[in-house]
GROMACS .gro file of C-alpha atoms in nm:
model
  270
    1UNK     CA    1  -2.156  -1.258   0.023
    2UNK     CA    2  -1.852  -1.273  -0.203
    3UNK     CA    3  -1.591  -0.993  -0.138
    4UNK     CA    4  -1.280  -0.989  -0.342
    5UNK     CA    5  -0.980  -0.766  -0.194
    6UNK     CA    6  -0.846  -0.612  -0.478
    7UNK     CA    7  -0.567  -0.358  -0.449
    8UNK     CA    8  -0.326  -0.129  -0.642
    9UNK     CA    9   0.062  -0.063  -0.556
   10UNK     CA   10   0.227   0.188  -0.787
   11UNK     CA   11   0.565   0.122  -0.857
   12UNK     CA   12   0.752   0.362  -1.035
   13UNK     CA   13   0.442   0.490  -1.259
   14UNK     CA   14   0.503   0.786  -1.468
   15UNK     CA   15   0.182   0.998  -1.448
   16UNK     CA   16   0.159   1.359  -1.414
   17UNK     CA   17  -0.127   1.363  -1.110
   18UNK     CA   18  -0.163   1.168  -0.785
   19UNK     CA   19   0.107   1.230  -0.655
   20UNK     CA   20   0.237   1.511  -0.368
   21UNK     CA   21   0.610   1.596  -0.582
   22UNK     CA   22   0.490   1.773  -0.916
   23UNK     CA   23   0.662   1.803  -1.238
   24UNK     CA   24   0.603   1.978  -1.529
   25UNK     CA   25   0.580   1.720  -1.776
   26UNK     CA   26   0.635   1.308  -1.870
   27UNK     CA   27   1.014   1.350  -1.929
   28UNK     CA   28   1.056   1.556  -1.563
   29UNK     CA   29   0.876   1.312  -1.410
   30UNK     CA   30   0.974   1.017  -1.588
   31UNK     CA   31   1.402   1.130  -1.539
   32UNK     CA   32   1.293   1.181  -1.150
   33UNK     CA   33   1.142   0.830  -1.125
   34UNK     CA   34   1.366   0.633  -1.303
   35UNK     CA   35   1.686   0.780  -1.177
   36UNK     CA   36   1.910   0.473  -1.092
   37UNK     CA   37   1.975   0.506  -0.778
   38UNK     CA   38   1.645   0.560  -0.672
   39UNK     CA   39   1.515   0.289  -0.885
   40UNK     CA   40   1.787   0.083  -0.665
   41UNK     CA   41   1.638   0.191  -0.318
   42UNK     CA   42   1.267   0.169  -0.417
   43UNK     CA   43   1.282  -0.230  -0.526
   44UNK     CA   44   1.497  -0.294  -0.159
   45UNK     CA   45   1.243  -0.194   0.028
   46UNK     CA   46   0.954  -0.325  -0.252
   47UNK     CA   47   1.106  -0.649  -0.174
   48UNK     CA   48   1.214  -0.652   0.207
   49UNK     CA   49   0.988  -0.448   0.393
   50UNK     CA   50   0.623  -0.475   0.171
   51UNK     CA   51   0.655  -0.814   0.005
   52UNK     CA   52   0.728  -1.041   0.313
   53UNK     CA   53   0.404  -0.991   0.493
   54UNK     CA   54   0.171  -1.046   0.162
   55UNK     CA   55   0.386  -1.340   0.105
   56UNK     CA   56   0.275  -1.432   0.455
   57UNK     CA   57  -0.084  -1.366   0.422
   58UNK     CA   58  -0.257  -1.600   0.654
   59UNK     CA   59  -0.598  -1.572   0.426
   60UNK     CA   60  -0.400  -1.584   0.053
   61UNK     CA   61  -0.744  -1.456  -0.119
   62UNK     CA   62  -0.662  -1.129  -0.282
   63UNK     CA   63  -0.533  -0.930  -0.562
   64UNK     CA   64  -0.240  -0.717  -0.576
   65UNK     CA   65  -0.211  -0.529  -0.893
   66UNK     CA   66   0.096  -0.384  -0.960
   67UNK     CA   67   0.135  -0.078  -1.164
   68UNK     CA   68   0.405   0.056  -1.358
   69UNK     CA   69   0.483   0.139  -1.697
   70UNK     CA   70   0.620   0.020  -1.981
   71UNK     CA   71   0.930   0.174  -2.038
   72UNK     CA   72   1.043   0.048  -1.681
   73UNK     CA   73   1.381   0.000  -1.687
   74UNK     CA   74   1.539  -0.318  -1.650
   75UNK     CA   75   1.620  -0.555  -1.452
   76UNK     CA   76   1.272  -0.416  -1.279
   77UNK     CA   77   1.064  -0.500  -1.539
   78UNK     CA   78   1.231  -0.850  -1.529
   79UNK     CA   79   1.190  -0.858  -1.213
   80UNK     CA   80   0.812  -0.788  -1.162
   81UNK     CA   81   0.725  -1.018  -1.424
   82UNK     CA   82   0.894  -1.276  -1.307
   83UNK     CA   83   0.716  -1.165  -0.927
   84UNK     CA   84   0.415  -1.173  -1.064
   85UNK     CA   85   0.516  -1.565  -1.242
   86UNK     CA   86   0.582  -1.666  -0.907
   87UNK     CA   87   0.338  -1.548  -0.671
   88UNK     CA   88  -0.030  -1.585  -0.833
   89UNK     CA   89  -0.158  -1.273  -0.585
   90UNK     CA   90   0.021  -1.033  -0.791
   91UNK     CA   91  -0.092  -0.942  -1.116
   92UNK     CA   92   0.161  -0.664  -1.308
   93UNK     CA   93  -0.057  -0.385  -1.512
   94UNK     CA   94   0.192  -0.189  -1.801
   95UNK     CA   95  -0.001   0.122  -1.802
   96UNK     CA   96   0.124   0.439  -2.076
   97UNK     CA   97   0.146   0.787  -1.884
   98UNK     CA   98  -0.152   0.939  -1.851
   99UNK     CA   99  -0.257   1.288  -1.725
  100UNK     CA  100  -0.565   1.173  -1.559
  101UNK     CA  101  -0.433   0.950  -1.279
  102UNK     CA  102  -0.751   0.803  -1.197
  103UNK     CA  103  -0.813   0.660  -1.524
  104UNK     CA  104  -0.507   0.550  -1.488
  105UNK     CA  105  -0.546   0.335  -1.202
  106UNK     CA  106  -0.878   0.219  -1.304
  107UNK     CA  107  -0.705   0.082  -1.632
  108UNK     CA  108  -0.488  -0.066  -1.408
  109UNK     CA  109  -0.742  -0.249  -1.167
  110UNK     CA  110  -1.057  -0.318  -1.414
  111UNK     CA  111  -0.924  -0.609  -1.574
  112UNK     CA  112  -0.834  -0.804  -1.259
  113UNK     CA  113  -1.233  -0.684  -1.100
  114UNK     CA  114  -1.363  -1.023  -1.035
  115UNK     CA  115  -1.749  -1.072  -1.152
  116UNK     CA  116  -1.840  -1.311  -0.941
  117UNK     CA  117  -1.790  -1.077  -0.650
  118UNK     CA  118  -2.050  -0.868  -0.472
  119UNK     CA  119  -1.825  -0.628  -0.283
  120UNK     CA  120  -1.523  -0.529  -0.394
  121UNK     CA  121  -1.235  -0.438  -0.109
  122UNK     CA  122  -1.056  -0.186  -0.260
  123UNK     CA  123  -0.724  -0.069  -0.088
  124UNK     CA  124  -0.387   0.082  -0.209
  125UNK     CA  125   0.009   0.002  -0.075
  126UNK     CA  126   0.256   0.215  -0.152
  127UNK     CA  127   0.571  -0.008  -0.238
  128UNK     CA  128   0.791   0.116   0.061
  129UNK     CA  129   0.478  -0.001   0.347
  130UNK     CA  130   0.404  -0.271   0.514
  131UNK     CA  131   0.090  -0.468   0.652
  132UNK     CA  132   0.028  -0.731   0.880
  133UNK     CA  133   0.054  -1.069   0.771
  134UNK     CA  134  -0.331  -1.070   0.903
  135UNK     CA  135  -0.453  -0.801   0.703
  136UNK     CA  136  -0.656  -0.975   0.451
  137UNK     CA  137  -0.825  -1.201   0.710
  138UNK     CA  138  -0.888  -0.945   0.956
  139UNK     CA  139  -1.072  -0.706   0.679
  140UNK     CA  140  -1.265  -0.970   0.557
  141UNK     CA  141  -1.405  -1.062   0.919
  142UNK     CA  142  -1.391  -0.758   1.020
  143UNK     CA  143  -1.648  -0.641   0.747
  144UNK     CA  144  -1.897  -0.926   0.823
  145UNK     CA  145  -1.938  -0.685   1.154
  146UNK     CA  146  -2.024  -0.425   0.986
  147UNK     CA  147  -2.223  -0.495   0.619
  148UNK     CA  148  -2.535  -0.370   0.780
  149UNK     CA  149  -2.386  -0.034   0.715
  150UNK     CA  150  -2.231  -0.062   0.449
  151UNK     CA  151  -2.563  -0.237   0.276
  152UNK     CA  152  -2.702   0.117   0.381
  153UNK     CA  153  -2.469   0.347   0.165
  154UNK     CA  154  -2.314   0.179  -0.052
  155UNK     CA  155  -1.985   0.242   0.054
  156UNK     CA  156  -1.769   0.219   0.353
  157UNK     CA  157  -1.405   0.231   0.467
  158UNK     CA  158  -1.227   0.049   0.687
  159UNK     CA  159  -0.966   0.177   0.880
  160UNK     CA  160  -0.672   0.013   1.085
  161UNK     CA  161  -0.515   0.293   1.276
  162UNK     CA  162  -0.245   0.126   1.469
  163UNK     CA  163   0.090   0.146   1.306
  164UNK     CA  164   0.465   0.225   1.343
  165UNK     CA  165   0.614   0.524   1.154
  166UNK     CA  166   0.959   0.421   1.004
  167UNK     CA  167   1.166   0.726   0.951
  168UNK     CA  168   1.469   0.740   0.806
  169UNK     CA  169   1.720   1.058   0.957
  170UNK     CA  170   2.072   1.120   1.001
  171UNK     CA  171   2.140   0.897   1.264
  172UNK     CA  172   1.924   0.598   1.090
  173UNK     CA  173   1.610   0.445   1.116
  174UNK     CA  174   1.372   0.587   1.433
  175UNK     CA  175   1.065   0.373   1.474
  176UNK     CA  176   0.790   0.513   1.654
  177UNK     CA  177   0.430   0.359   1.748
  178UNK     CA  178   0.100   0.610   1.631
  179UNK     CA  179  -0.231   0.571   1.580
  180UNK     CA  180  -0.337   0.747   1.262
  181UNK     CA  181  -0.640   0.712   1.132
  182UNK     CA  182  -0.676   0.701   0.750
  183UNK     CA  183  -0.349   0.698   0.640
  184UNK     CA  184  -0.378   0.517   0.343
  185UNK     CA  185  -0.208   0.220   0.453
  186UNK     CA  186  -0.402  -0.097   0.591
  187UNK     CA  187  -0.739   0.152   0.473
  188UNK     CA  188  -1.029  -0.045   0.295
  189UNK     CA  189  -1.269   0.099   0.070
  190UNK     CA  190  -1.555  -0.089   0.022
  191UNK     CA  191  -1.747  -0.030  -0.287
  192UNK     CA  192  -2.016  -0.266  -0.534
  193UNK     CA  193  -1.844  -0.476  -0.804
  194UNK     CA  194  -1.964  -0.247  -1.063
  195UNK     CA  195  -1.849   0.080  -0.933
  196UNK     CA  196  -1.527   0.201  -1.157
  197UNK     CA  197  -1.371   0.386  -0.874
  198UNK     CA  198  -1.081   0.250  -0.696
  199UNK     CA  199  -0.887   0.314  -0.372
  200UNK     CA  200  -0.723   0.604  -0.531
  201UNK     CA  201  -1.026   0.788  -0.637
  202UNK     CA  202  -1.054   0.905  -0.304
  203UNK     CA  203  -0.834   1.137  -0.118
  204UNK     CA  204  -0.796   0.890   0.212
  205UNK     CA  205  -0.742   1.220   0.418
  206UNK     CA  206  -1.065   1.336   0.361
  207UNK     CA  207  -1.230   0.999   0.327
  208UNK     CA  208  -1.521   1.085   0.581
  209UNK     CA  209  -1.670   1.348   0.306
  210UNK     CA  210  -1.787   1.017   0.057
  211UNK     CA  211  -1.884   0.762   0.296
  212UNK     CA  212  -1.898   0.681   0.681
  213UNK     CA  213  -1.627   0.491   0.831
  214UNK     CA  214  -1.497   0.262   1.089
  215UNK     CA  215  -1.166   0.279   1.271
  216UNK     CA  216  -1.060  -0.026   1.415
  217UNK     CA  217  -0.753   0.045   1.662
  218UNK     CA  218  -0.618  -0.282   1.736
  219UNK     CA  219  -0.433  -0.479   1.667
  220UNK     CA  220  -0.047  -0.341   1.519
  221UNK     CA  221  -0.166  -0.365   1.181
  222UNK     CA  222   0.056  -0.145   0.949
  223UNK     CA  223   0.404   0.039   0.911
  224UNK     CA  224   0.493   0.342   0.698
  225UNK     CA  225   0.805   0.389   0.571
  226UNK     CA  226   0.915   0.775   0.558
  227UNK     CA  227   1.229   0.853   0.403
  228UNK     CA  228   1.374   1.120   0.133
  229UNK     CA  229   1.240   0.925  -0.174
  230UNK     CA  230   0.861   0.887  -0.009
  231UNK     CA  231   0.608   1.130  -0.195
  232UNK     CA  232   0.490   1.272   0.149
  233UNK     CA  233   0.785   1.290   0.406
  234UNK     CA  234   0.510   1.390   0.662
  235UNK     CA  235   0.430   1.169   0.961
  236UNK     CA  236   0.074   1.388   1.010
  237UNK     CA  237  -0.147   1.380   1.324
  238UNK     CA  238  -0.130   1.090   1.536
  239UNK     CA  239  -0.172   0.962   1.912
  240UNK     CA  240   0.150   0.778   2.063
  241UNK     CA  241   0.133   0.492   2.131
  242UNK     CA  242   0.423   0.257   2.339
  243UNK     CA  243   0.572  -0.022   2.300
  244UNK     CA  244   0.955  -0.110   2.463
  245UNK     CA  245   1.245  -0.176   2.231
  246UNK     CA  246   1.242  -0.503   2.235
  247UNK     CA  247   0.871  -0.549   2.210
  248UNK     CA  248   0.937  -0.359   1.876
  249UNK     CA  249   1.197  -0.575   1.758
  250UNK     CA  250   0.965  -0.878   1.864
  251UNK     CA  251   0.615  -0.703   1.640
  252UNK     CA  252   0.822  -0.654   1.322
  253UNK     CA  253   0.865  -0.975   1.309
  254UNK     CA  254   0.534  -1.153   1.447
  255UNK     CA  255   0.329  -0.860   1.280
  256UNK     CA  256   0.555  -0.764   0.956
  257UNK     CA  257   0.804  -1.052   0.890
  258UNK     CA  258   1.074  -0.823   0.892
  259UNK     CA  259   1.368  -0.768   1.142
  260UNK     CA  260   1.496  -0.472   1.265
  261UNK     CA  261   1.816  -0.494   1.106
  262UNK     CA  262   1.692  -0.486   0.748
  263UNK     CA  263   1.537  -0.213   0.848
  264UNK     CA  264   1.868  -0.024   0.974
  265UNK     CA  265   2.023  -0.144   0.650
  266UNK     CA  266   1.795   0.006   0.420
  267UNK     CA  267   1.824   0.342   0.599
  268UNK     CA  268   2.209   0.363   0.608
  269UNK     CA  269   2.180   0.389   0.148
  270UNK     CA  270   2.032   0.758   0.252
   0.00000   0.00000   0.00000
């Protein structure tokens, strides 16, 4: 059985739904998003806290659309084509603002659907997370495990609850280990090849109301940035989880490819 992971990172995209901060119309939301300085902040931590761990995938076998517009300004939209030049995972998808965000993203994610595939592995990344560099391969043999049900529905997620929260307050950067199941992050949605949803057609909160589901809580497997330019500055409901200082320090890197002190960098431009 062919599955292809296919999934969608918006980067900037000026689109009046889908997201948590409303505005009243394209040039509100399009003067938010493309403010300088937050333009500046968004592509550090596009490019040092998500991108090192899909350059790291140990199973390289999967799409990463990116989506943005374009009118992005430059050097970003340089800069992602020349990304998406370099590193044959990512595709770049120039998508005009649309009201209806989930045409939108399905715009964005049709053209890279692969035929050949009999399950498609839809998931989304917001551009400020970060997976493990096992992700891909874990999903993929994780899902063998469970096909039976998903043969059964039709549709399944896949959920890898074990993560860090990376918030950014006065005093910098406070990492702290949760379980959270169905945060969006490191969350598979497994649909046919044919179906035109996507990862974003369904609100990953409230998952359980289209499909059945299986949480997986080990191993680390994702961390969430939180910080005053995320669209939800909530760390919702969670169970602690611990793990010593320097065992943190030593996951970011084995699990993440990052290092603390990128980490305390990026927080200190708040």
């Amino acid at each position: 059985m062919r599955v292809q992971m296919l999934g969608l990172c918006r980067f900037s995209y000026v689109g009046l739904r889908g997201y948590k901060v409303e505005h009243g119309s394209y040039d509100e939301r399009r003067e938010y998003l493309y403010r300088s300085d937050r333009l500046a902040r968004r592509w550090q931590w596009f490019t040092r806290v998500a991108l090192p761990a899909w350059r790291a995938q140990t199973d390289p076998d999967f799409t990463l659309v990116i989506m943005t517009g374009p009118d992005l300004p430059e050097p970003y939209l340089t800069r992602l084509q020349d990304l998406a030049a370099e590193m044959t995972q990512i595709k770049l998808s120039l998508v005009p603002p649309m009201e209806r965000h989930l045409q939108a993203c399905r715009a964005a994610v049709a053209p890279h659907v692969d035929a050949d595939a009999d399950v498609i592995g839809h998931f989304r990344h917001d551009d400020d997370d970060a997976v493990a560099i096992d992700y891909i391969k874990a999903t993929r043999r994780d899902f063998r495990r469970v096909k039976a049900l998903w043969k059964s529905e039709g549709k399944l997620s896949l959920d890898y609850s074990r993560g860090i929260m990376a918030a950014v307050g006065q005093g910098g950067i406070e990492l702290t280990p949760r379980i959270c199941h169905n945060m969006g992050v490191a969350l598979t949605v497994f649909l046919p090849a044919d179906a035109p949803e996507t990862a974003l057609s369904y609100d990953h909160s409230k998952i359980g109301l289209w499909m059945p589901g299986v949480a997986i809580t080990r191993p680390l497997m994702f961390l969430r940035a939180i910080h005053a330019d995320s669209d939800s500055g909530a760390m919702g409901p969670g169970t602690p989880w611990q793990l010593g200082a320097e065992q943190v320090t030593r996951q970011l890197w084995q699990r993440f490819r990052l290092r603390r002190a990128d980490l305390d960098e990026l927080a200190c431009e708040y």
